[in-house]
PDB file of C-alpha atoms in Angstrom:
ATOM      1  CA  THR N  29     -13.500  -8.323  13.418  1.00  0.00           C
ATOM      2  CA  GLN N  30     -10.893 -11.027  13.746  1.00  0.00           C
ATOM      3  CA  LEU N  31      -8.543 -10.735  16.696  1.00  0.00           C
ATOM      4  CA  LEU N  32      -5.382 -12.621  17.544  1.00  0.00           C
ATOM      5  CA  GLU N  33      -4.339 -12.708  21.191  1.00  0.00           C
ATOM      6  CA  GLN N  34      -0.699 -13.419  21.850  1.00  0.00           C
ATOM      7  CA  SER N  35       0.715 -14.477  25.211  1.00  0.00           C
ATOM      8  CA  PRO N  36       2.759 -13.845  27.181  1.00  0.00           C
ATOM      9  CA  GLN N  37       3.492 -10.226  26.293  1.00  0.00           C
ATOM     10  CA  PHE N  38       6.897 -10.412  27.935  1.00  0.00           C
ATOM     11  CA  LEU N  39       9.182 -13.290  28.898  1.00  0.00           C
ATOM     12  CA  SER N  40      12.636 -13.179  30.437  1.00  0.00           C
ATOM     13  CA  ILE N  41      14.366 -16.509  31.044  1.00  0.00           C
ATOM     14  CA  GLN N  42      17.814 -17.988  31.493  1.00  0.00           C
ATOM     15  CA  GLU N  43      19.801 -19.530  28.681  1.00  0.00           C
ATOM     16  CA  GLY N  44      19.024 -23.232  28.328  1.00  0.00           C
ATOM     17  CA  GLU N  45      15.406 -23.063  29.455  1.00  0.00           C
ATOM     18  CA  ASN N  46      12.428 -23.975  27.291  1.00  0.00           C
ATOM     19  CA  LEU N  47       9.506 -21.692  26.525  1.00  0.00           C
ATOM     20  CA  THR N  48       6.239 -21.549  24.639  1.00  0.00           C
ATOM     21  CA  VAL N  49       4.473 -18.562  23.084  1.00  0.00           C
ATOM     22  CA  TYR N  50       0.796 -18.756  22.180  1.00  0.00           C
ATOM     23  CA  CYS N  51      -1.473 -17.114  19.626  1.00  0.00           C
ATOM     24  CA  ASN N  52      -5.184 -17.644  20.115  1.00  0.00           C
ATOM     25  CA  SER N  53      -8.327 -16.553  18.328  1.00  0.00           C
ATOM     26  CA  SER N  54     -11.998 -17.419  18.138  1.00  0.00           C
ATOM     27  CA  SER N  55     -11.762 -17.089  14.355  1.00  0.00           C
ATOM     28  CA  VAL N  56     -10.464 -19.482  11.746  1.00  0.00           C
ATOM     29  CA  PHE N  57      -7.431 -18.487   9.699  1.00  0.00           C
ATOM     30  CA  SER N  58      -6.427 -19.837   6.318  1.00  0.00           C
ATOM     31  CA  SER N  59      -2.813 -19.817   7.477  1.00  0.00           C
ATOM     32  CA  LEU N  60      -0.654 -18.330  10.188  1.00  0.00           C
ATOM     33  CA  GLN N  61       2.751 -16.717  10.012  1.00  0.00           C
ATOM     34  CA  TRP N  62       5.404 -16.233  12.692  1.00  0.00           C
ATOM     35  CA  TYR N  63       7.871 -13.352  12.495  1.00  0.00           C
ATOM     36  CA  ARG N  64      10.848 -12.293  14.598  1.00  0.00           C
ATOM     37  CA  GLN N  65      11.840  -8.659  14.959  1.00  0.00           C
ATOM     38  CA  GLU N  66      15.186  -7.521  16.309  1.00  0.00           C
ATOM     39  CA  PRO N  67      15.670  -4.034  17.763  1.00  0.00           C
ATOM     40  CA  GLY N  68      15.883  -1.363  15.068  1.00  0.00           C
ATOM     41  CA  GLU N  69      14.775  -3.703  12.300  1.00  0.00           C
ATOM     42  CA  GLY N  70      11.554  -4.783  10.650  1.00  0.00           C
ATOM     43  CA  PRO N  71       9.969  -8.194  11.289  1.00  0.00           C
ATOM     44  CA  VAL N  72      11.329 -11.156   9.337  1.00  0.00           C
ATOM     45  CA  LEU N  73       9.255 -14.216   8.495  1.00  0.00           C
ATOM     46  CA  LEU N  74      10.251 -17.414  10.334  1.00  0.00           C
ATOM     47  CA  VAL N  75       7.577 -19.834   9.148  1.00  0.00           C
ATOM     48  CA  THR N  76       4.088 -20.184   7.708  1.00  0.00           C
ATOM     49  CA  VAL N  77       1.745 -22.948   8.860  1.00  0.00           C
ATOM     50  CA  VAL N  78      -1.178 -23.774   6.634  1.00  0.00           C
ATOM     51  CA  THR N  79      -2.818 -27.078   7.531  1.00  0.00           C
ATOM     52  CA  GLY N  80      -4.703 -27.738  10.772  1.00  0.00           C
ATOM     53  CA  GLY N  81      -2.471 -29.762  13.095  1.00  0.00           C
ATOM     54  CA  GLU N  82       0.652 -28.929  11.105  1.00  0.00           C
ATOM     55  CA  VAL N  83       3.981 -28.929  12.939  1.00  0.00           C
ATOM     56  CA  LYS N  84       7.077 -27.267  11.523  1.00  0.00           C
ATOM     57  CA  LYS N  85      10.559 -27.240  12.985  1.00  0.00           C
ATOM     58  CA  LEU N  86      13.266 -24.682  12.490  1.00  0.00           C
ATOM     59  CA  LYS N  87      16.316 -25.913  14.440  1.00  0.00           C
ATOM     60  CA  ARG N  88      15.303 -25.428  18.110  1.00  0.00           C
ATOM     61  CA  LEU N  89      12.008 -23.725  17.234  1.00  0.00           C
ATOM     62  CA  THR N  90       8.824 -25.783  16.836  1.00  0.00           C
ATOM     63  CA  PHE N  91       5.686 -24.211  15.398  1.00  0.00           C
ATOM     64  CA  GLN N  92       2.246 -25.785  15.596  1.00  0.00           C
ATOM     65  CA  PHE N  93      -1.054 -24.815  14.009  1.00  0.00           C
ATOM     66  CA  GLY N  94      -4.141 -25.891  15.932  1.00  0.00           C
ATOM     67  CA  ASP N  95      -6.406 -28.559  14.471  1.00  0.00           C
ATOM     68  CA  ALA N  96      -9.215 -26.041  14.013  1.00  0.00           C
ATOM     69  CA  ARG N  97      -6.830 -23.397  12.587  1.00  0.00           C
ATOM     70  CA  LYS N  98      -7.769 -20.950  15.354  1.00  0.00           C
ATOM     71  CA  ASP N  99      -4.560 -21.020  17.361  1.00  0.00           C
ATOM     72  CA  SER N 100      -0.848 -21.581  17.097  1.00  0.00           C
ATOM     73  CA  SER N 101       2.163 -22.020  19.340  1.00  0.00           C
ATOM     74  CA  LEU N 102       5.888 -21.465  19.125  1.00  0.00           C
ATOM     75  CA  HIS N 103       8.083 -23.620  21.354  1.00  0.00           C
ATOM     76  CA  ILE N 104      11.781 -22.901  21.809  1.00  0.00           C
ATOM     77  CA  THR N 105      13.998 -25.622  23.240  1.00  0.00           C
ATOM     78  CA  ALA N 106      17.172 -24.721  25.119  1.00  0.00           C
ATOM     79  CA  ALA N 107      16.836 -20.998  24.471  1.00  0.00           C
ATOM     80  CA  GLN N 108      19.965 -19.038  23.610  1.00  0.00           C
ATOM     81  CA  PRO N 109      20.742 -15.298  23.863  1.00  0.00           C
ATOM     82  CA  GLY N 110      20.517 -15.122  20.060  1.00  0.00           C
ATOM     83  CA  ASP N 111      16.809 -15.956  20.338  1.00  0.00           C
ATOM     84  CA  THR N 112      16.183 -12.598  22.015  1.00  0.00           C
ATOM     85  CA  GLY N 113      13.700 -10.482  20.105  1.00  0.00           C
ATOM     86  CA  LEU N 114      10.065  -9.661  19.524  1.00  0.00           C
ATOM     87  CA  TYR N 115       8.034 -12.592  18.204  1.00  0.00           C
ATOM     88  CA  LEU N 116       4.905 -11.756  16.251  1.00  0.00           C
ATOM     89  CA  CYS N 117       2.173 -14.006  14.939  1.00  0.00           C
ATOM     90  CA  ALA N 118      -0.023 -12.989  12.024  1.00  0.00           C
ATOM     91  CA  GLY N 119      -3.115 -14.845  10.872  1.00  0.00           C
ATOM     92  CA  VAL N 120      -4.312 -14.701   7.289  1.00  0.00           C
ATOM     93  CA  ALA N 121      -8.021 -13.916   7.385  1.00  0.00           C
ATOM     94  CA  ASP N 122     -10.234 -16.381   5.536  1.00  0.00           C
ATOM     95  CA  SER N 123     -12.511 -13.655   4.201  1.00  0.00           C
ATOM     96  CA  ASN N 124     -10.111 -11.164   2.622  1.00  0.00           C
ATOM     97  CA  TYR N 125      -6.589 -12.630   3.072  1.00  0.00           C
ATOM     98  CA  GLN N 126      -5.450  -9.664   5.126  1.00  0.00           C
ATOM     99  CA  LEU N 127      -2.924 -10.202   7.892  1.00  0.00           C
ATOM    100  CA  ILE N 128      -4.276  -9.970  11.444  1.00  0.00           C
ATOM    101  CA  TRP N 129      -1.427  -9.330  13.874  1.00  0.00           C
ATOM    102  CA  GLY N 130      -0.895 -10.387  17.442  1.00  0.00           C
ATOM    103  CA  ALA N 131       0.548  -7.781  19.827  1.00  0.00           C
ATOM    104  CA  GLY N 132       3.864  -9.624  20.088  1.00  0.00           C
ATOM    105  CA  THR N 133       5.937 -11.398  22.727  1.00  0.00           C
ATOM    106  CA  LYS N 134       9.108  -9.684  23.827  1.00  0.00           C
ATOM    107  CA  LEU N 135      11.585 -12.435  24.651  1.00  0.00           C
ATOM    108  CA  ILE N 136      14.828 -11.895  26.538  1.00  0.00           C
ATOM    109  CA  ILE N 137      17.261 -14.760  27.040  1.00  0.00           C
ATOM    110  CA  LYS N 138      19.832 -14.046  29.719  1.00  0.00           C
ATOM    111  CA  PRO N 139      23.267 -15.690  29.442  1.00  0.00           C
TER     112      PRO N 139
ATOM    113  CA  ASP J 253      18.206 -10.315  -2.127  1.00  0.00           C
ATOM    114  CA  VAL J 254      14.780  -8.784  -1.643  1.00  0.00           C
ATOM    115  CA  LYS J 255      14.679  -5.335  -0.224  1.00  0.00           C
ATOM    116  CA  VAL J 256      12.272  -2.794   1.195  1.00  0.00           C
ATOM    117  CA  THR J 257      13.936   0.514   1.926  1.00  0.00           C
ATOM    118  CA  GLN J 258      12.534   3.308   4.035  1.00  0.00           C
ATOM    119  CA  SER J 259      13.984   6.753   3.464  1.00  0.00           C
ATOM    120  CA  SER J 260      14.811   7.577   7.085  1.00  0.00           C
ATOM    121  CA  ARG J 261      15.567   5.589  10.228  1.00  0.00           C
ATOM    122  CA  TYR J 262      14.936   8.487  12.579  1.00  0.00           C
ATOM    123  CA  LEU J 263      12.929  11.678  12.158  1.00  0.00           C
ATOM    124  CA  VAL J 264      12.107  14.501  14.539  1.00  0.00           C
ATOM    125  CA  LYS J 265       9.348  16.867  13.438  1.00  0.00           C
ATOM    126  CA  ARG J 266       7.402  19.688  15.011  1.00  0.00           C
ATOM    127  CA  THR J 267       3.700  19.631  15.714  1.00  0.00           C
ATOM    128  CA  GLY J 268       1.741  20.824  12.694  1.00  0.00           C
ATOM    129  CA  GLU J 269       4.429  20.000  10.131  1.00  0.00           C
ATOM    130  CA  LYS J 270       3.611  17.970   7.033  1.00  0.00           C
ATOM    131  CA  VAL J 271       5.700  14.799   7.105  1.00  0.00           C
ATOM    132  CA  PHE J 272       6.568  12.479   4.233  1.00  0.00           C
ATOM    133  CA  LEU J 273       7.743   8.911   4.811  1.00  0.00           C
ATOM    134  CA  GLU J 274       9.012   7.183   1.693  1.00  0.00           C
ATOM    135  CA  CYS J 275       9.239   3.473   0.988  1.00  0.00           C
ATOM    136  CA  VAL J 276      10.704   1.691  -2.025  1.00  0.00           C
ATOM    137  CA  GLN J 277      10.681  -2.039  -2.834  1.00  0.00           C
ATOM    138  CA  ASP J 278      12.714  -3.779  -5.502  1.00  0.00           C
ATOM    139  CA  MET J 279      10.736  -7.032  -5.750  1.00  0.00           C
ATOM    140  CA  ASP J 280       8.021  -5.944  -8.211  1.00  0.00           C
ATOM    141  CA  HIS J 281       5.420  -6.684  -5.535  1.00  0.00           C
ATOM    142  CA  GLU J 282       1.829  -5.678  -6.127  1.00  0.00           C
ATOM    143  CA  ASN J 283       0.957  -4.966  -2.523  1.00  0.00           C
ATOM    144  CA  MET J 284       2.408  -2.390  -0.189  1.00  0.00           C
ATOM    145  CA  PHE J 285       1.459  -1.520   3.364  1.00  0.00           C
ATOM    146  CA  TRP J 286       2.093   1.091   6.026  1.00  0.00           C
ATOM    147  CA  TYR J 287       1.904   0.081   9.680  1.00  0.00           C
ATOM    148  CA  ARG J 288       2.620   1.822  12.924  1.00  0.00           C
ATOM    149  CA  GLN J 289       4.050  -0.130  15.817  1.00  0.00           C
ATOM    150  CA  ASP J 290       3.597   0.866  19.437  1.00  0.00           C
ATOM    151  CA  PRO J 291       4.599  -1.172  22.513  1.00  0.00           C
ATOM    152  CA  GLY J 292       1.900  -3.616  23.542  1.00  0.00           C
ATOM    153  CA  LEU J 293      -0.279  -2.803  20.547  1.00  0.00           C
ATOM    154  CA  GLY J 294       1.493  -4.761  17.853  1.00  0.00           C
ATOM    155  CA  LEU J 295       1.301  -3.695  14.228  1.00  0.00           C
ATOM    156  CA  ARG J 296      -1.657  -1.567  13.242  1.00  0.00           C
ATOM    157  CA  LEU J 297      -2.449  -1.105   9.573  1.00  0.00           C
ATOM    158  CA  ILE J 298      -2.725   2.499   8.416  1.00  0.00           C
ATOM    159  CA  TYR J 299      -3.157   2.162   4.647  1.00  0.00           C
ATOM    160  CA  PHE J 300      -2.446  -0.386   1.968  1.00  0.00           C
ATOM    161  CA  SER J 301      -2.312  -0.496  -1.790  1.00  0.00           C
ATOM    162  CA  TYR J 302      -2.925  -3.363  -4.204  1.00  0.00           C
ATOM    163  CA  ASP J 303      -1.893  -1.502  -7.334  1.00  0.00           C
ATOM    164  CA  VAL J 304      -0.524   1.749  -8.632  1.00  0.00           C
ATOM    165  CA  LYS J 305      -2.774   4.704  -7.816  1.00  0.00           C
ATOM    166  CA  MET J 306      -4.961   2.459  -5.666  1.00  0.00           C
ATOM    167  CA  LYS J 307      -5.224   2.827  -1.919  1.00  0.00           C
ATOM    168  CA  GLU J 308      -7.405   1.445   0.799  1.00  0.00           C
ATOM    169  CA  LYS J 309      -7.832   2.473   4.410  1.00  0.00           C
ATOM    170  CA  GLY J 310      -6.588   0.186   7.105  1.00  0.00           C
ATOM    171  CA  ASP J 311      -7.589   0.182  10.744  1.00  0.00           C
ATOM    172  CA  ILE J 312      -6.222   3.607  11.747  1.00  0.00           C
ATOM    173  CA  PRO J 313      -6.142   5.941   8.712  1.00  0.00           C
ATOM    174  CA  GLU J 314      -7.132   9.152  10.513  1.00  0.00           C
ATOM    175  CA  GLY J 315      -4.505  11.856  10.192  1.00  0.00           C
ATOM    176  CA  TYR J 316      -2.668  10.034   7.394  1.00  0.00           C
ATOM    177  CA  SER J 317      -2.775   9.836   3.625  1.00  0.00           C
ATOM    178  CA  VAL J 318      -0.783   7.834   1.089  1.00  0.00           C
ATOM    179  CA  SER J 319       0.424   8.050  -2.459  1.00  0.00           C
ATOM    180  CA  ARG J 320       1.401   5.325  -4.893  1.00  0.00           C
ATOM    181  CA  GLU J 321       2.354   6.841  -8.240  1.00  0.00           C
ATOM    182  CA  LYS J 322       4.770   4.038  -9.156  1.00  0.00           C
ATOM    183  CA  LYS J 323       4.591   0.335  -8.392  1.00  0.00           C
ATOM    184  CA  GLU J 324       7.798   0.327  -6.381  1.00  0.00           C
ATOM    185  CA  ARG J 325       7.124   3.386  -4.235  1.00  0.00           C
ATOM    186  CA  PHE J 326       4.558   3.928  -1.482  1.00  0.00           C
ATOM    187  CA  SER J 327       4.561   7.152   0.498  1.00  0.00           C
ATOM    188  CA  LEU J 328       2.912   7.886   3.824  1.00  0.00           C
ATOM    189  CA  ILE J 329       1.950  11.488   4.528  1.00  0.00           C
ATOM    190  CA  LEU J 330       1.140  12.988   7.892  1.00  0.00           C
ATOM    191  CA  GLU J 331      -0.879  16.033   6.905  1.00  0.00           C
ATOM    192  CA  SER J 332      -0.342  17.888  10.191  1.00  0.00           C
ATOM    193  CA  ALA J 333       1.844  15.984  12.597  1.00  0.00           C
ATOM    194  CA  SER J 334       0.679  15.618  16.175  1.00  0.00           C
ATOM    195  CA  THR J 335       2.440  14.267  19.245  1.00  0.00           C
ATOM    196  CA  ASN J 336       0.191  11.179  19.289  1.00  0.00           C
ATOM    197  CA  GLN J 337       1.691  10.204  15.954  1.00  0.00           C
ATOM    198  CA  THR J 338       5.057   9.636  17.592  1.00  0.00           C
ATOM    199  CA  SER J 339       5.704   5.991  16.765  1.00  0.00           C
ATOM    200  CA  MET J 340       7.680   3.439  14.777  1.00  0.00           C
ATOM    201  CA  TYR J 341       6.431   3.312  11.180  1.00  0.00           C
ATOM    202  CA  LEU J 342       6.964   0.160   9.157  1.00  0.00           C
ATOM    203  CA  CYS J 343       6.523  -0.249   5.433  1.00  0.00           C
ATOM    204  CA  ALA J 344       5.974  -3.715   3.963  1.00  0.00           C
ATOM    205  CA  SER J 345       5.347  -5.327   0.615  1.00  0.00           C
ATOM    206  CA  SER J 346       3.990  -8.692  -0.477  1.00  0.00           C
ATOM    207  CA  LEU J 347       3.752 -10.540  -3.747  1.00  0.00           C
ATOM    208  CA  SER J 348       0.018 -11.057  -3.905  1.00  0.00           C
ATOM    209  CA  ARG J 349      -3.252 -10.503  -2.085  1.00  0.00           C
ATOM    210  CA  LEU J 350      -3.390 -14.069  -0.824  1.00  0.00           C
ATOM    211  CA  GLY J 351      -1.701 -13.548   2.529  1.00  0.00           C
ATOM    212  CA  THR J 352       1.778 -14.217   1.234  1.00  0.00           C
ATOM    213  CA  GLU J 353       4.908 -13.321   3.174  1.00  0.00           C
ATOM    214  CA  ALA J 354       5.298  -9.672   4.084  1.00  0.00           C
ATOM    215  CA  PHE J 355       8.743  -8.136   3.619  1.00  0.00           C
ATOM    216  CA  PHE J 356       9.442  -5.186   5.880  1.00  0.00           C
ATOM    217  CA  GLY J 357      11.666  -2.170   5.755  1.00  0.00           C
ATOM    218  CA  GLN J 358      13.883  -1.291   8.692  1.00  0.00           C
ATOM    219  CA  GLY J 359      11.347   1.135  10.106  1.00  0.00           C
ATOM    220  CA  THR J 360      11.277   4.883  10.715  1.00  0.00           C
ATOM    221  CA  ARG J 361      11.148   6.060  14.289  1.00  0.00           C
ATOM    222  CA  LEU J 362       9.242   9.336  14.163  1.00  0.00           C
ATOM    223  CA  THR J 363       9.176  11.731  17.092  1.00  0.00           C
ATOM    224  CA  VAL J 364       6.795  14.686  16.967  1.00  0.00           C
ATOM    225  CA  VAL J 365       7.639  17.448  19.426  1.00  0.00           C
TER     226      VAL J 365
END
């Protein structure tokens, strides 16, 4: 069974600080997706990383896929209150293409 | 704009009731999914469907069933609701089997009393 461990589970920081969220597994994924979920809504896709070592940027958010395609990170620079939400990673299993979900990181950015 | 619509945002049901959660997508997607979301546990897959009238069990199917009579509609049924089924239920759809983007509904927060 493929598992995806996400850390930290909870993070509360001041506006302007930087942060990194991690997704780690012992299994290889064909790709990895990052979603953000706001209270009372469903998750919305932010980015998909496909190639080992790939880096994608979305304004102040930087996503990286590990070289071995077993892990990924999300780095936010100069966090803003609008970044508050639940961040979820989901790996696409090599064997059957199903999504394997991390437990999520609840991020709160205080003004 | 793509859309997945769940029939209710909030539901309160009594223990033992039969509960129907409805989900409709307007994107002509093949795949539809039902998840439950609980704090600290992430999204857990209950059932999914790759085609009309097809269904497959996910990780936690016990106590649930599903129906997909039309491509755009996927229903989750709680045969006899129990308090441990109190949760947020999320419906999603995706274009193909190949791990493509999942589009989610707004969720149904179900409370069983």
